[in-house]
mmCIF file of C-alpha atoms and ligand atoms in Angstrom:
data_model
loop_
_atom_site.group_PDB
_atom_site.id
_atom_site.type_symbol
_atom_site.label_atom_id
_atom_site.label_comp_id
_atom_site.label_asym_id
_atom_site.label_seq_id
_atom_site.Cartn_x
_atom_site.Cartn_y
_atom_site.Cartn_z
ATOM 1 C CA UNK U 1 21.712 -12.028 8.132
ATOM 2 C CA UNK U 2 21.077 -13.034 11.680
ATOM 3 C CA UNK U 3 22.755 -15.956 13.331
ATOM 4 C CA UNK U 4 20.983 -17.761 16.061
ATOM 5 C CA UNK U 5 22.864 -19.819 18.518
ATOM 6 C CA UNK U 6 21.381 -22.957 19.911
ATOM 7 C CA UNK U 7 22.973 -24.322 22.986
ATOM 8 C CA UNK U 8 22.633 -28.026 23.297
ATOM 9 C CA UNK U 9 23.416 -29.129 26.738
ATOM 10 C CA UNK U 10 24.526 -32.679 27.119
ATOM 11 C CA UNK U 11 24.824 -33.884 30.627
ATOM 12 C CA UNK U 12 27.153 -36.715 31.374
ATOM 13 C CA UNK U 13 27.065 -38.308 34.765
ATOM 14 C CA UNK U 14 30.440 -39.304 35.990
ATOM 15 C CA UNK U 15 30.664 -43.040 36.571
ATOM 16 C CA UNK U 16 33.062 -42.513 39.443
ATOM 17 C CA UNK U 17 31.024 -43.288 42.565
ATOM 18 C CA UNK U 18 32.775 -40.708 44.694
ATOM 19 C CA UNK U 19 32.192 -37.680 42.538
ATOM 20 C CA UNK U 20 28.759 -37.397 40.931
ATOM 21 C CA UNK U 21 29.324 -33.950 39.334
ATOM 22 C CA UNK U 22 27.221 -33.355 36.215
ATOM 23 C CA UNK U 23 29.403 -32.191 33.370
ATOM 24 C CA UNK U 24 27.853 -29.723 30.918
ATOM 25 C CA UNK U 25 29.136 -29.686 27.377
ATOM 26 C CA UNK U 26 27.924 -26.824 25.197
ATOM 27 C CA UNK U 27 27.641 -27.516 21.519
ATOM 28 C CA UNK U 28 27.153 -24.465 19.306
ATOM 29 C CA UNK U 29 25.088 -24.816 16.152
ATOM 30 C CA UNK U 30 24.539 -21.821 13.870
ATOM 31 C CA UNK U 31 21.439 -21.552 11.754
ATOM 32 C CA UNK U 32 20.367 -18.991 9.155
ATOM 33 C CA UNK U 33 17.037 -17.499 10.073
ATOM 34 C CA UNK U 34 14.458 -15.093 8.661
ATOM 35 C CA UNK U 35 14.776 -11.493 9.662
ATOM 36 C CA UNK U 36 12.296 -11.066 12.506
ATOM 37 C CA UNK U 37 13.009 -8.380 15.009
ATOM 38 C CA UNK U 38 11.856 -9.156 18.479
ATOM 39 C CA UNK U 39 12.130 -6.052 20.565
ATOM 40 C CA UNK U 40 9.199 -6.807 22.832
ATOM 41 C CA UNK U 41 6.341 -4.336 23.093
ATOM 42 C CA UNK U 42 8.226 -1.312 24.360
ATOM 43 C CA UNK U 43 6.174 1.754 25.152
ATOM 44 C CA UNK U 44 7.815 5.183 25.085
ATOM 45 C CA UNK U 45 8.368 7.054 28.344
ATOM 46 C CA UNK U 46 5.852 9.791 29.108
ATOM 47 C CA UNK U 47 3.351 8.760 26.440
ATOM 48 C CA UNK U 48 -0.211 9.289 27.626
ATOM 49 C CA UNK U 49 -3.096 7.160 26.369
ATOM 50 C CA UNK U 50 -6.434 5.766 27.543
ATOM 51 C CA UNK U 51 -6.299 3.326 30.446
ATOM 52 C CA UNK U 52 -6.928 -0.263 29.301
ATOM 53 C CA UNK U 53 -9.539 -2.096 31.354
ATOM 54 C CA UNK U 54 -9.398 -5.561 32.889
ATOM 55 C CA UNK U 55 -13.204 -5.586 32.950
ATOM 56 C CA UNK U 56 -14.650 -3.658 30.055
ATOM 57 C CA UNK U 57 -14.337 -4.964 26.520
ATOM 58 C CA UNK U 58 -16.465 -5.849 23.509
ATOM 59 C CA UNK U 59 -19.219 -8.136 24.784
ATOM 60 C CA UNK U 60 -20.864 -8.957 21.448
ATOM 61 C CA UNK U 61 -17.879 -10.783 19.924
ATOM 62 C CA UNK U 62 -15.116 -13.130 21.077
ATOM 63 C CA UNK U 63 -11.751 -11.409 21.200
ATOM 64 C CA UNK U 64 -9.697 -14.488 22.029
ATOM 65 C CA UNK U 65 -9.677 -18.084 20.732
ATOM 66 C CA UNK U 66 -9.706 -21.226 22.876
ATOM 67 C CA UNK U 67 -5.920 -21.482 22.295
ATOM 68 C CA UNK U 68 -5.537 -17.879 23.474
ATOM 69 C CA UNK U 69 -4.852 -16.142 20.190
ATOM 70 C CA UNK U 70 -6.359 -12.652 19.996
ATOM 71 C CA UNK U 71 -9.155 -11.975 17.513
ATOM 72 C CA UNK U 72 -8.907 -8.399 16.307
ATOM 73 C CA UNK U 73 -12.088 -6.347 16.205
ATOM 74 C CA UNK U 74 -12.678 -2.612 16.396
ATOM 75 C CA UNK U 75 -12.671 -1.710 20.085
ATOM 76 C CA UNK U 76 -10.110 -4.344 21.125
ATOM 77 C CA UNK U 77 -6.999 -2.218 20.557
ATOM 78 C CA UNK U 78 -5.745 1.336 20.938
ATOM 79 C CA UNK U 79 -4.430 2.366 17.517
ATOM 80 C CA UNK U 80 -2.392 5.296 18.838
ATOM 81 C CA UNK U 81 -0.676 3.138 21.440
ATOM 82 C CA UNK U 82 0.203 0.219 19.186
ATOM 83 C CA UNK U 83 1.398 2.531 16.415
ATOM 84 C CA UNK U 84 3.790 4.068 18.939
ATOM 85 C CA UNK U 85 5.006 0.682 20.134
ATOM 86 C CA UNK U 86 5.604 -0.710 16.638
ATOM 87 C CA UNK U 87 7.109 2.533 15.277
ATOM 88 C CA UNK U 88 10.213 1.785 17.318
ATOM 89 C CA UNK U 89 10.769 -1.531 15.578
ATOM 90 C CA UNK U 90 11.532 -0.056 12.121
ATOM 91 C CA UNK U 91 9.492 -2.774 10.390
ATOM 92 C CA UNK U 92 9.059 -3.620 6.741
ATOM 93 C CA UNK U 93 5.813 -5.272 5.704
ATOM 94 C CA UNK U 94 5.974 -7.126 2.394
ATOM 95 C CA UNK U 95 2.591 -7.370 0.705
ATOM 96 C CA UNK U 96 1.872 -9.567 -2.274
ATOM 97 C CA UNK U 97 -0.890 -9.135 -4.785
ATOM 98 C CA UNK U 98 -1.610 -10.943 -8.046
ATOM 99 C CA UNK U 99 -3.344 -9.399 -11.062
ATOM 100 C CA UNK U 100 -3.413 -11.669 -14.086
ATOM 101 C CA UNK U 101 -5.627 -11.394 -17.147
ATOM 102 C CA UNK U 102 -8.537 -9.024 -16.632
ATOM 103 C CA UNK U 103 -7.838 -8.666 -12.919
ATOM 104 C CA UNK U 104 -5.475 -5.745 -13.657
ATOM 105 C CA UNK U 105 -8.653 -3.646 -13.689
ATOM 106 C CA UNK U 106 -8.831 -3.983 -9.891
ATOM 107 C CA UNK U 107 -5.339 -2.596 -9.321
ATOM 108 C CA UNK U 108 -6.126 1.112 -9.339
ATOM 109 C CA UNK U 109 -8.736 0.947 -6.576
ATOM 110 C CA UNK U 110 -6.766 -1.625 -4.618
ATOM 111 C CA UNK U 111 -3.542 0.383 -4.615
ATOM 112 C CA UNK U 112 -5.103 3.826 -4.211
ATOM 113 C CA UNK U 113 -7.231 2.709 -1.281
ATOM 114 C CA UNK U 114 -4.278 0.829 0.256
ATOM 115 C CA UNK U 115 -2.279 4.027 0.171
ATOM 116 C CA UNK U 116 -5.053 5.685 2.200
ATOM 117 C CA UNK U 117 -5.463 2.984 4.837
ATOM 118 C CA UNK U 118 -2.844 0.222 4.773
ATOM 119 C CA UNK U 119 0.090 0.507 7.208
ATOM 120 C CA UNK U 120 0.193 4.271 6.773
ATOM 121 C CA UNK U 121 3.453 5.591 8.247
ATOM 122 C CA UNK U 122 5.150 2.165 8.125
ATOM 123 C CA UNK U 123 7.452 0.735 5.462
ATOM 124 C CA UNK U 124 5.503 -1.327 2.920
ATOM 125 C CA UNK U 125 6.916 -3.145 -0.102
ATOM 126 C CA UNK U 126 4.184 -4.341 -2.445
ATOM 127 C CA UNK U 127 5.129 -7.222 -4.723
ATOM 128 C CA UNK U 128 2.746 -7.237 -7.650
ATOM 129 C CA UNK U 129 2.672 -10.282 -9.917
ATOM 130 C CA UNK U 130 1.062 -9.794 -13.300
ATOM 131 C CA UNK U 131 1.165 -11.081 -16.876
ATOM 132 C CA UNK U 132 0.437 -7.512 -18.103
ATOM 133 C CA UNK U 133 2.975 -5.147 -16.511
ATOM 134 C CA UNK U 134 2.004 -2.467 -19.069
ATOM 135 C CA UNK U 135 -1.475 -2.321 -17.505
ATOM 136 C CA UNK U 136 -0.245 -1.483 -14.019
ATOM 137 C CA UNK U 137 -1.637 1.983 -13.228
ATOM 138 C CA UNK U 138 0.466 4.890 -11.970
ATOM 139 C CA UNK U 139 -0.389 5.219 -8.316
ATOM 140 C CA UNK U 140 1.386 7.716 -6.122
ATOM 141 C CA UNK U 141 3.026 5.819 -3.274
ATOM 142 C CA UNK U 142 3.199 7.269 0.211
ATOM 143 C CA UNK U 143 6.442 7.787 2.059
ATOM 144 C CA UNK U 144 8.260 4.488 2.589
ATOM 145 C CA UNK U 145 5.816 2.621 0.353
ATOM 146 C CA UNK U 146 7.235 0.942 -2.739
ATOM 147 C CA UNK U 147 5.667 -1.040 -5.584
ATOM 148 C CA UNK U 148 7.711 -3.811 -7.184
ATOM 149 C CA UNK U 149 6.204 -5.341 -10.332
ATOM 150 C CA UNK U 150 7.040 -8.901 -11.402
ATOM 151 C CA UNK U 151 6.026 -10.481 -14.688
ATOM 152 C CA UNK U 152 4.568 -13.984 -14.516
ATOM 153 C CA UNK U 153 3.219 -16.212 -17.329
ATOM 154 C CA UNK U 154 -0.509 -16.124 -18.153
ATOM 155 C CA UNK U 155 -2.700 -19.065 -17.190
ATOM 156 C CA UNK U 156 -5.905 -20.469 -18.602
ATOM 157 C CA UNK U 157 -7.757 -21.473 -15.444
ATOM 158 C CA UNK U 158 -8.568 -19.019 -12.652
ATOM 159 C CA UNK U 159 -8.249 -21.873 -10.188
ATOM 160 C CA UNK U 160 -4.623 -22.407 -11.305
ATOM 161 C CA UNK U 161 -3.878 -18.689 -10.912
ATOM 162 C CA UNK U 162 -5.366 -18.681 -7.442
ATOM 163 C CA UNK U 163 -3.617 -21.889 -6.330
ATOM 164 C CA UNK U 164 -0.356 -21.016 -8.139
ATOM 165 C CA UNK U 165 0.088 -18.108 -5.749
ATOM 166 C CA UNK U 166 1.321 -20.469 -3.015
ATOM 167 C CA UNK U 167 4.363 -21.607 -4.986
ATOM 168 C CA UNK U 168 5.272 -18.088 -6.117
ATOM 169 C CA UNK U 169 4.989 -16.817 -2.539
ATOM 170 C CA UNK U 170 7.064 -19.710 -1.237
ATOM 171 C CA UNK U 171 9.877 -18.850 -3.671
ATOM 172 C CA UNK U 172 9.633 -15.095 -3.115
ATOM 173 C CA UNK U 173 9.973 -15.468 0.645
ATOM 174 C CA UNK U 174 12.820 -17.950 0.432
ATOM 175 C CA UNK U 175 14.819 -16.246 -2.295
ATOM 176 C CA UNK U 176 14.273 -12.565 -1.654
ATOM 177 C CA UNK U 177 12.477 -11.523 1.468
ATOM 178 C CA UNK U 178 14.624 -13.121 4.145
ATOM 179 C CA UNK U 179 16.762 -10.023 4.605
ATOM 180 C CA UNK U 180 14.223 -7.573 3.227
ATOM 181 C CA UNK U 181 11.052 -7.712 5.324
ATOM 182 C CA UNK U 182 9.825 -8.560 8.800
ATOM 183 C CA UNK U 183 6.254 -9.572 8.017
ATOM 184 C CA UNK U 184 4.249 -10.480 4.954
ATOM 185 C CA UNK U 185 0.584 -10.263 3.974
ATOM 186 C CA UNK U 186 -0.856 -11.934 0.887
ATOM 187 C CA UNK U 187 -3.997 -10.252 -0.391
ATOM 188 C CA UNK U 188 -6.589 -10.712 -3.153
ATOM 189 C CA UNK U 189 -6.634 -7.878 -5.680
ATOM 190 C CA UNK U 190 -10.414 -7.752 -6.259
ATOM 191 C CA UNK U 191 -10.821 -5.866 -3.021
ATOM 192 C CA UNK U 192 -10.626 -2.380 -1.626
ATOM 193 C CA UNK U 193 -9.635 -0.729 1.650
ATOM 194 C CA UNK U 194 -12.236 1.413 3.447
ATOM 195 C CA UNK U 195 -10.649 1.660 6.889
ATOM 196 C CA UNK U 196 -7.441 1.296 8.826
ATOM 197 C CA UNK U 197 -5.421 -1.921 8.438
ATOM 198 C CA UNK U 198 -2.329 -1.467 10.593
ATOM 199 C CA UNK U 199 0.126 -2.992 13.042
ATOM 200 C CA UNK U 200 -2.690 -4.489 15.126
ATOM 201 C CA UNK U 201 -2.757 -7.189 12.425
ATOM 202 C CA UNK U 202 0.877 -8.252 12.877
ATOM 203 C CA UNK U 203 1.660 -11.656 14.331
ATOM 204 C CA UNK U 204 3.613 -14.842 13.774
ATOM 205 C CA UNK U 205 0.813 -16.548 11.838
ATOM 206 C CA UNK U 206 -2.283 -14.572 10.940
ATOM 207 C CA UNK U 207 -5.593 -15.789 9.479
ATOM 208 C CA UNK U 208 -8.690 -13.806 8.544
ATOM 209 C CA UNK U 209 -12.152 -15.162 9.394
ATOM 210 C CA UNK U 210 -14.259 -15.517 6.231
ATOM 211 C CA UNK U 211 -17.102 -12.973 6.101
ATOM 212 C CA UNK U 212 -19.709 -15.586 5.190
ATOM 213 C CA UNK U 213 -19.062 -18.072 7.981
ATOM 214 C CA UNK U 214 -18.157 -16.158 11.126
ATOM 215 C CA UNK U 215 -21.460 -17.100 12.741
ATOM 216 C CA UNK U 216 -21.841 -20.607 11.285
ATOM 217 C CA UNK U 217 -21.447 -23.998 13.026
ATOM 218 C CA UNK U 218 -18.370 -25.957 11.898
ATOM 219 C CA UNK U 219 -20.357 -28.622 10.026
ATOM 220 C CA UNK U 220 -21.635 -25.855 7.715
ATOM 221 C CA UNK U 221 -18.136 -24.633 6.836
ATOM 222 C CA UNK U 222 -17.198 -25.265 3.194
ATOM 223 C CA UNK U 223 -14.119 -27.289 4.125
ATOM 224 C CA UNK U 224 -13.028 -30.059 1.754
ATOM 225 C CA UNK U 225 -15.044 -33.096 2.875
ATOM 226 C CA UNK U 226 -13.638 -35.819 0.616
ATOM 227 C CA UNK U 227 -11.059 -37.940 2.473
ATOM 228 C CA UNK U 228 -9.184 -38.447 -0.825
ATOM 229 C CA UNK U 229 -7.997 -34.837 -0.747
ATOM 230 C CA UNK U 230 -5.130 -33.655 1.440
ATOM 231 C CA UNK U 231 -7.364 -30.733 2.456
ATOM 232 C CA UNK U 232 -9.942 -33.078 4.024
ATOM 233 C CA UNK U 233 -11.426 -32.007 7.348
ATOM 234 C CA UNK U 234 -14.054 -34.260 8.986
ATOM 235 C CA UNK U 235 -17.397 -32.628 9.943
ATOM 236 C CA UNK U 236 -16.707 -32.825 13.654
ATOM 237 C CA UNK U 237 -13.419 -30.916 13.323
ATOM 238 C CA UNK U 238 -12.454 -27.326 12.565
ATOM 239 C CA UNK U 239 -12.133 -24.054 14.450
ATOM 240 C CA UNK U 240 -13.063 -21.219 12.123
ATOM 241 C CA UNK U 241 -13.475 -20.912 8.368
ATOM 242 C CA UNK U 242 -10.633 -18.760 7.067
ATOM 243 C CA UNK U 243 -10.569 -16.848 3.803
ATOM 244 C CA UNK U 244 -7.932 -17.541 1.181
ATOM 245 C CA UNK U 245 -8.082 -13.879 0.174
ATOM 246 C CA UNK U 246 -5.892 -12.612 3.031
ATOM 247 C CA UNK U 247 -3.343 -14.228 5.319
ATOM 248 C CA UNK U 248 0.081 -13.363 6.655
ATOM 249 C CA UNK U 249 2.600 -13.414 9.455
ATOM 250 C CA UNK U 250 6.330 -13.752 9.913
ATOM 251 C CA UNK U 251 8.383 -14.794 6.905
ATOM 252 C CA UNK U 252 9.310 -18.099 8.460
ATOM 253 C CA UNK U 253 5.736 -19.051 9.298
ATOM 254 C CA UNK U 254 4.253 -17.927 5.999
ATOM 255 C CA UNK U 255 7.044 -19.712 4.151
ATOM 256 C CA UNK U 256 6.135 -22.928 5.939
ATOM 257 C CA UNK U 257 2.446 -22.332 5.220
ATOM 258 C CA UNK U 258 2.925 -21.700 1.490
ATOM 259 C CA UNK U 259 5.357 -24.607 1.126
ATOM 260 C CA UNK U 260 3.003 -27.001 2.895
ATOM 261 C CA UNK U 261 -0.053 -25.894 0.894
ATOM 262 C CA UNK U 262 1.925 -26.178 -2.358
ATOM 263 C CA UNK U 263 3.072 -29.697 -1.455
ATOM 264 C CA UNK U 264 -0.438 -30.783 -0.428
ATOM 265 C CA UNK U 265 -1.920 -29.382 -3.658
ATOM 266 C CA UNK U 266 0.700 -31.303 -5.664
ATOM 267 C CA UNK U 267 -0.299 -34.534 -3.933
ATOM 268 C CA UNK U 268 -3.925 -33.766 -4.829
ATOM 269 C CA UNK U 269 -2.938 -33.167 -8.467
ATOM 270 C CA UNK U 270 -1.116 -36.521 -8.531
ATOM 271 C CA UNK U 271 -4.312 -38.107 -7.189
ATOM 272 C CA UNK U 272 -6.492 -36.259 -9.751
ATOM 273 C CA UNK U 273 -8.443 -34.349 -7.142
ATOM 274 C CA UNK U 274 -8.872 -30.577 -6.693
ATOM 275 C CA UNK U 275 -10.078 -29.299 -3.337
ATOM 276 C CA UNK U 276 -13.497 -27.622 -3.313
ATOM 277 C CA UNK U 277 -12.163 -24.105 -2.688
ATOM 278 C CA UNK U 278 -8.682 -24.708 -4.004
ATOM 279 C CA UNK U 279 -5.843 -23.208 -1.934
ATOM 280 C CA UNK U 280 -8.406 -21.840 0.524
ATOM 281 C CA UNK U 281 -9.315 -25.434 1.440
ATOM 282 C CA UNK U 282 -5.644 -26.284 1.980
ATOM 283 C CA UNK U 283 -5.129 -23.101 3.976
ATOM 284 C CA UNK U 284 -7.983 -24.118 6.283
ATOM 285 C CA UNK U 285 -6.462 -27.554 6.731
ATOM 286 C CA UNK U 286 -3.115 -25.924 7.527
ATOM 287 C CA UNK U 287 -4.646 -23.576 10.114
ATOM 288 C CA UNK U 288 -6.442 -26.485 11.782
ATOM 289 C CA UNK U 289 -3.125 -28.127 12.644
ATOM 290 C CA UNK U 290 -0.940 -25.004 12.825
ATOM 291 C CA UNK U 291 -3.070 -22.661 14.897
ATOM 292 C CA UNK U 292 -2.773 -19.013 13.923
ATOM 293 C CA UNK U 293 -1.266 -16.835 16.646
ATOM 294 C CA UNK U 294 -3.610 -13.998 15.713
ATOM 295 C CA UNK U 295 -6.986 -13.918 13.956
ATOM 296 C CA UNK U 296 -8.428 -10.944 12.160
ATOM 297 C CA UNK U 297 -12.197 -10.508 12.315
ATOM 298 C CA UNK U 298 -14.232 -10.192 9.100
ATOM 299 C CA UNK U 299 -13.652 -6.421 9.351
ATOM 300 C CA UNK U 300 -10.406 -7.345 7.567
ATOM 301 C CA UNK U 301 -12.205 -9.032 4.704
ATOM 302 C CA UNK U 302 -15.795 -8.085 4.226
ATOM 303 C CA UNK U 303 -17.774 -8.204 1.005
ATOM 304 C CA UNK U 304 -19.259 -5.104 -0.582
ATOM 305 C CA UNK U 305 -22.375 -7.134 -1.332
ATOM 306 C CA UNK U 306 -22.663 -8.649 2.159
ATOM 307 C CA UNK U 307 -25.657 -7.883 4.313
ATOM 308 C CA UNK U 308 -24.991 -5.528 7.199
ATOM 309 C CA UNK U 309 -23.979 -7.234 10.471
ATOM 310 C CA UNK U 310 -24.209 -5.572 13.884
ATOM 311 C CA UNK U 311 -20.803 -6.884 14.969
ATOM 312 C CA UNK U 312 -18.973 -5.166 12.122
ATOM 313 C CA UNK U 313 -18.282 -1.640 13.372
ATOM 314 C CA UNK U 314 -15.684 -0.854 10.704
ATOM 315 C CA UNK U 315 -15.215 -2.364 7.259
ATOM 316 C CA UNK U 316 -11.475 -2.198 6.663
ATOM 317 C CA UNK U 317 -10.947 -4.303 3.541
ATOM 318 C CA UNK U 318 -13.706 -5.650 1.351
ATOM 319 C CA UNK U 319 -14.168 -7.764 -1.745
ATOM 320 C CA UNK U 320 -15.667 -5.666 -4.535
ATOM 321 C CA UNK U 321 -18.628 -7.008 -6.485
ATOM 322 C CA UNK U 322 -17.406 -8.665 -9.674
ATOM 323 C CA UNK U 323 -18.910 -10.632 -12.511
ATOM 324 C CA UNK U 324 -16.882 -13.835 -12.315
ATOM 325 C CA UNK U 325 -17.987 -15.043 -15.730
ATOM 326 C CA UNK U 326 -16.777 -11.812 -17.288
ATOM 327 C CA UNK U 327 -13.404 -11.377 -15.536
ATOM 328 C CA UNK U 328 -12.138 -14.933 -15.266
ATOM 329 C CA UNK U 329 -10.375 -16.658 -18.178
ATOM 330 C CA UNK U 330 -12.663 -19.682 -17.641
ATOM 331 C CA UNK U 331 -16.082 -19.183 -16.125
HETATM 332 C C1 UD2 O 1 -17.302 -16.560 -3.592
HETATM 333 C C2 UD2 O 1 -16.139 -17.355 -4.056
HETATM 334 O O1 UD2 O 1 -16.165 -17.932 -5.086
HETATM 335 N N1 UD2 O 1 -15.062 -17.370 -3.250
HETATM 336 C C3 UD2 O 1 -13.901 -18.190 -3.478
HETATM 337 C C4 UD2 O 1 -13.104 -17.657 -4.612
HETATM 338 O O2 UD2 O 1 -12.705 -16.390 -4.230
HETATM 339 P P1 UD2 O 1 -12.653 -15.196 -5.209
HETATM 340 O O3 UD2 O 1 -13.886 -15.135 -6.047
HETATM 341 O O4 UD2 O 1 -12.348 -14.009 -4.414
HETATM 342 O O5 UD2 O 1 -11.409 -15.620 -6.111
HETATM 343 P P2 UD2 O 1 -10.742 -14.608 -7.133
HETATM 344 O O6 UD2 O 1 -11.477 -14.657 -8.427
HETATM 345 O O7 UD2 O 1 -10.597 -13.290 -6.510
HETATM 346 O O8 UD2 O 1 -9.297 -15.261 -7.326
HETATM 347 C C5 UD2 O 1 -8.302 -15.133 -6.319
HETATM 348 C C6 UD2 O 1 -7.184 -14.172 -6.743
HETATM 349 O O9 UD2 O 1 -6.435 -14.753 -7.809
HETATM 350 C C7 UD2 O 1 -5.988 -13.731 -8.695
HETATM 351 N N2 UD2 O 1 -6.579 -13.926 -10.034
HETATM 352 C C8 UD2 O 1 -7.610 -14.791 -10.229
HETATM 353 C C9 UD2 O 1 -8.122 -14.984 -11.505
HETATM 354 C C10 UD2 O 1 -7.596 -14.272 -12.595
HETATM 355 O O10 UD2 O 1 -8.021 -14.394 -13.761
HETATM 356 N N3 UD2 O 1 -6.582 -13.408 -12.355
HETATM 357 C C11 UD2 O 1 -6.058 -13.210 -11.101
HETATM 358 O O11 UD2 O 1 -5.147 -12.410 -10.934
HETATM 359 C C12 UD2 O 1 -6.402 -12.393 -8.080
HETATM 360 O O12 UD2 O 1 -5.384 -11.925 -7.251
HETATM 361 C C13 UD2 O 1 -7.613 -12.807 -7.266
HETATM 362 O O13 UD2 O 1 -7.883 -11.842 -6.256
HETATM 363 O O14 UD2 O 1 -11.972 -18.473 -4.860
HETATM 364 C C14 UD2 O 1 -11.026 -18.514 -3.792
HETATM 365 C C15 UD2 O 1 -9.875 -19.400 -4.185
HETATM 366 O O15 UD2 O 1 -10.324 -20.656 -4.489
HETATM 367 C C16 UD2 O 1 -11.714 -18.990 -2.531
HETATM 368 O O16 UD2 O 1 -11.978 -20.350 -2.637
HETATM 369 C C17 UD2 O 1 -13.011 -18.224 -2.282
HETATM 370 O O17 UD2 O 1 -13.733 -18.751 -1.190
HETATM 371 MN MN1 MN O 2 -11.112 -12.399 -4.640
#
C-alpha cells in the first residue's frame, strides 16, 4: 500500500508590526491510494528507433481533442518504442469481461484472440464474471496472463446484466484491485481481437469512440435526450459518442466512473426511467463532465458487420455479428 503525503501549508502573518515574517506550518495527512506507478516515460539508453516528426502525422484523422487528450490511431505511435518505455514499469493490467447466459459462447474466440493480440508481453489478469463457470473454455494463457473466474447470479434482462456491470466493477476495484493492478479495461465479450491492443491505450481515463458515430454531428449522437434521466445531454452539448463496450484507465479513475454511473442509474430506477442505451448513456454523460485523458479511435472497437472506412487502417477489436433475439434472455 502506498502512502501519499499532502503538505498543507498554512501561512500566518505575524501581527507584530516590526517583524512581518510569514510562518509556515506543515500539516501531514496520510491517505490510502490506488496502486499507480508513475515513473515517467523513461526511454532506455542506446535504444534506436524511428525519428518522430514535428510536422508529419496522420492528416485524415484528428489525433488530439480540443482539451489536448491524444486520440490513438494507427500511425500515431511507435509500438516498439512505447513497449520499451512501459516494459520498465512492471505493470499489471486488470481486464474484466462478463459472460452470462448464452454469452459464454463468445468466450473462446474472445480469450483466444486476446491471447494473440492483447497486451502481449505484459502482465494481464482477466476477471471473468459468469453464471456458468462450467462453460468457461480451456484457453492456454500466455506468460504472465492469468484468468480468474467469478460466479455471479443469473439475470432475466440483458439490460440489467449490461448495467449491473458497473456495480460489480466498482466493488472489484475497491475490494481487490487496489494493490493488485495498475490499470483496468472493461470489455464486452461478444467481440474479438484482430490486431494489436497494447500499452498505447493506457491512460488515466480512457474512452473508445463508438464505431457508428465517429463521423456524426453531436445532435445525431444517441445520447439520452429526456431531461428526467440523469444521463440527459442536451442536443447542443457533447464531444464524442463513446461505446459502453470498452473503457478503462487507472483504478482510481475507473472506480469513480463506475461508482458515479451506478449511483446515477439508481436515481433513474427510483424515478422509473431507464436511459436509452443503459450504462452507455450514463458513461457518455460521465465523459462529458469528466473528460477522458486518452481516446481510442474506433480501431479499438469496430464491428464485423460495419462498412469499410478509409480512416480505419487496422481493426484491433471488433464486435462479432450476433443474433440478439437468440442470445439474449429477453429479446
Ligand atoms: C447495437 C446495440 O444494440 N448496441 C448497444 C448494446 O450493445 P451490445 O449489443 O453490444 O450489448 P451486449 O448484448 O453485448 O451486452 C453487453 C455485455 O453484457 C454482457 N451480457 C449481456 C447479455 C447477456 O445475456 N449476457 C451477458 O453476459 C456481455 O458481456 C455483453 O458483451 O447495448 C449496450 C449497452 O446498453 C450499448 O447500449 C450498445 O450501444
Ligand atoms: Mn456487445
